[in-house]
Amino acid sequence: MSTNTPSASITDPSALLDERFRSAIEAAVPEFDPSRINTSITASRQPKFGDFQCNAAMGIAKRIGKQPREVAAAIVANLDVEGIANPITEDDIAGPGFINITLLPEALAASLESLDTPELGITPPVEPKTIVVDVCGVNLAKQMHVGHLRSTVLGDALARLNERSGHTVKRQSHVGDWGLPIAMVVEKLIELEDTGESVATITLDTLNGYYKSAQAKCKGEHIALKTIIKYGGHPKALAECELRIEEADAAMERAKSRLVALQSGDERSVAVWQRIYDITMTECLATCARLNANITDEHSAGESTYRDELAPLVDDLINRKIAEEDDSALIVRVDGIKAPCIIRKRDGGFLYATTDLAAIKRRVEKLQGDTVVYSVDSRQALHFRQVFGVAHKAGYDLKADGTPANLVHAAFGTIMGDDGKPFKSRSGGTAKLSDLLDEAVSRANASVAEKNPDMPESERAPIAEAVAIAAIKYADLSNESIKDYVFNFDRMLAFEGDTGPYLLYALVRISSIFRKANEAGIDTKEALTAPFLLNDPAEKSLALALLRYPRTLGGASDNFEPNRLCAFAYELASSFSSFFDKCPVLRNDDAESQASRLRLCELTRRVLKDALDTLGIPTVERM
Ligand code: ARG
């Protein structure tokens, strides 16, 4: 899928070379199927081999039974790289048949010119799409835990990537705000109120406690069983068991009738539910804001908002014979998936899957999504395969033009602790997200203080906050999302290596170059329109790294892979660092070279900042 790449050919010399080599290969080996041509042009690892190399000859030779060097020679004989690279002759064929390519410095400079625009070479797609992104998805009466870090951070990055590429993005947070577990908490609060307890100042922590105790109370069998084990067959034990089971059944009945009351709009139930909703969402949205994730109230589309759509949806599936009865539950079978999708329980209640079907319908029909992408834990893979399958069977995924929307589960792996098990808090429970953020900030604060002993606390605090958030987010985004990763403060907060702080530091260095330049009376404004002079290998590498931006951004957004943009940012920062070590900017007597280098610095700053903004990673001016 490529909706966003036309811009790349303007600025990326590797794309231009790809075109030229493709035609040369077609002419050189007409017997080779043109649709199978892969020019395999890669950046050279050593400057003595030029800037790029074409590795296509070996693969083609094998397929058509010729010598690789012979094929390479035929490609070279048919090649026209005028205007892009130095003329290529047989002398440029190396080893078994690599073709070395050295770009014309002026071609590289011209490409950089076209990148150095306000849009940074990113042109809007020919056909902008509407992308609905399922983000965050917290649950009422529960703290945001470490798992919601990923759905929030990755989901928001997917949204930003597609926005930056020029698509229309609609975020939807599928808040778990409906159903029996929530009714249990509503019931609990109403009972408390009835016994005269004040519930006016309840916090999310307290609600979280009620959630757990209400669950335990309704699942009395466990307690009962334990009691039997404890007392054996003693009549006292049995009596106790019976009592507990009765209590649990009664609690469950009360929760069920509370759900019915809620469903039918009973004023008091709804008011209490609203309180629980507000307490939870106020705190969760504050955490989203702290994470620099663009997730606000307007993106909340909780399960409760579908409550009146579930019964008609299920009726529709029954009438069209898509759903069938199975042991008094209602199920839909999907080809290729063993487990049927249950859409109504035996007791008549609807399920998580039912709500997600209604959500697909709304997202495609009402929100007009061409693509609906879900940033959700990979452990829900079966759920989404089932739900996507049912939606497709029922035609709920059909767009206005009659074609199906693209439904994508952008699944992510688990955050692990150093012990290789899913990450837990020190006390062994699920780790509360805000506690993790606090710890990262306090560690970042110590590092920043160590590096800047004279920095006043008021200046340091916001920097520490941004560095910590950048570190956590980059660690989460830079791995291939589907993989599990180990959460390690020391590693993610390091100022060196593939980390968030390292990227921020590159920006800080560039800002400081400009501060010093201005202090030295250099006309930095003038420099920003100076011609690019790219003679040193480090300047060339930096230019090549910069030029990969539009294509990388397109690839990351089209494939829902923020890690590609992270890898780009890290390569860019590393190229910058080598450039900075080898090519003096301010201690440079050649005024033209100095101006060119200042302009390269500024372009690097803008591209890196744009990439980090697109990932939702906050930046700082000093650190
Ligand atoms: N509330 C769910 C959970 O915490 C996540 C919701 C994901 N989105 C969805 N459309 N099912 O597991």
Coordinates of N, CA, C and O and ligand atoms in Angstrom, one line a residue, residues 134-140 142 145 148 151 172-177 301 303 306 352 355-356 359 363 374-377 380 383-384, ligand 1:
D134 N -8.0 3.7 16.6 CA -8.4 3.3 17.9 C -7.3 3.5 18.9 O -6.3 2.8 18.8
V135 N -7.4 4.4 19.8 CA -6.3 4.7 20.7 C -6.7 4.6 22.2 O -7.9 4.6 22.5
C136 N -5.8 4.4 23.0 CA -5.9 4.5 24.5 C -6.9 3.4 25.1 O -6.4 2.4 25.6
G137 N -8.2 3.7 25.0 CA -9.1 2.7 25.5 C -9.0 2.3 26.9 O -9.0 1.1 27.3
V138 N -9.0 3.3 27.8 CA -9.0 2.9 29.3 C -10.3 2.4 29.7 O -11.3 2.4 29.0
N139 N -10.3 1.9 31.0 CA -11.5 1.3 31.5 C -12.0 2.1 32.8 O -11.1 2.5 33.6
L140 N -13.3 2.3 32.9 CA -13.8 3.1 34.1 C -13.4 2.4 35.4 O -13.4 1.2 35.5
K142 N -10.8 2.2 36.8 CA -9.5 1.6 36.9 C -8.4 2.6 36.5 O -8.6 3.4 35.6
H145 N -2.9 1.6 33.5 CA -1.7 0.8 33.9 C -0.7 0.8 32.7 O -1.0 1.4 31.7
H148 N -1.7 0.5 29.1 CA -2.3 1.6 28.3 C -1.2 2.6 27.8 O -1.5 3.5 27.0
S151 N -1.0 1.6 24.1 CA -2.2 1.9 23.2 C -2.3 3.4 23.1 O -2.7 3.9 22.0
Q172 N -10.3 7.6 18.1 CA -11.5 7.1 18.9 C -10.9 6.3 20.1 O -10.2 5.3 19.9
S173 N -11.3 6.7 21.3 CA -10.9 6.0 22.4 C -12.1 5.1 22.9 O -13.1 5.7 23.3
H174 N -11.9 3.8 22.7 CA -13.0 2.9 23.0 C -13.0 2.6 24.5 O -12.5 1.5 25.0
V175 N -13.4 3.6 25.3 CA -13.4 3.5 26.7 C -14.3 2.3 27.2 O -15.4 2.2 26.8
G176 N -13.7 1.5 28.1 CA -14.5 0.4 28.7 C -15.4 1.0 29.8 O -15.0 1.0 31.0
D177 N -16.6 1.5 29.4 CA -17.4 2.3 30.4 C -18.8 1.7 30.5 O -19.7 2.4 31.0
A301 N -15.0 7.7 22.8 CA -16.2 7.0 22.2 C -16.3 5.7 22.9 O -16.0 4.7 22.4
E303 N -17.8 2.5 25.2 CA -18.7 1.4 24.9 C -20.1 1.8 25.2 O -21.1 1.4 24.5
Y306 N -22.6 3.0 22.5 CA -23.1 2.0 21.5 C -24.3 1.3 22.1 O -24.9 0.4 21.4
Y352 N -18.1 -7.8 24.6 CA -17.1 -6.9 24.0 C -17.1 -6.9 22.5 O -17.0 -5.9 21.8
T355 N -20.1 -4.9 20.9 CA -19.8 -3.5 20.9 C -18.8 -3.1 19.8 O -19.0 -2.1 19.1
D356 N -17.8 -4.0 19.6 CA -16.8 -3.7 18.6 C -17.4 -3.8 17.2 O -17.0 -3.1 16.3
A359 N -19.0 -0.6 16.7 CA -18.0 0.5 16.5 C -17.5 0.5 15.1 O -17.3 1.5 14.5
R363 N -17.7 3.6 12.6 CA -16.4 4.1 12.0 C -16.4 4.1 10.5 O -15.8 5.0 9.9
Y374 N -6.4 -0.3 14.7 CA -6.5 -0.5 16.2 C -5.2 -0.7 16.8 O -4.4 -1.6 16.5
S375 N -4.9 0.3 17.7 CA -3.6 0.1 18.5 C -4.0 -0.6 19.8 O -4.3 0.0 20.8
V376 N -4.0 -1.9 19.7 CA -4.4 -2.7 20.8 C -3.4 -3.9 21.0 O -2.9 -4.4 20.0
D377 N -3.3 -4.3 22.3 CA -2.4 -5.4 22.7 C -2.6 -6.7 21.8 O -3.7 -7.0 21.4
Q380 N -5.2 -9.6 22.1 CA -6.5 -9.5 21.7 C -6.6 -9.8 20.2 O -7.6 -9.5 19.5
H383 N -9.7 -11.9 19.1 CA -10.9 -11.0 19.2 C -11.1 -10.2 17.9 O -12.2 -10.2 17.3
F384 N -10.0 -9.6 17.5 CA -10.1 -8.7 16.3 C -10.3 -9.6 15.0 O -11.0 -9.1 14.1
Ligands
ARG1 N1 -10.7 -1.3 27.0 C1 -10.0 -2.3 26.3 C2 -8.9 -2.9 27.3 O1 -8.5 -2.2 28.2 C3 -9.3 -1.8 25.1 C4 -10.2 -1.3 24.0 C5 -9.6 -1.5 22.7 N2 -10.4 -1.1 21.6 C6 -11.4 -1.7 21.0 N3 -12.0 -1.2 20.0 N4 -11.7 -2.9 21.5 O2 -8.5 -4.0 27.0

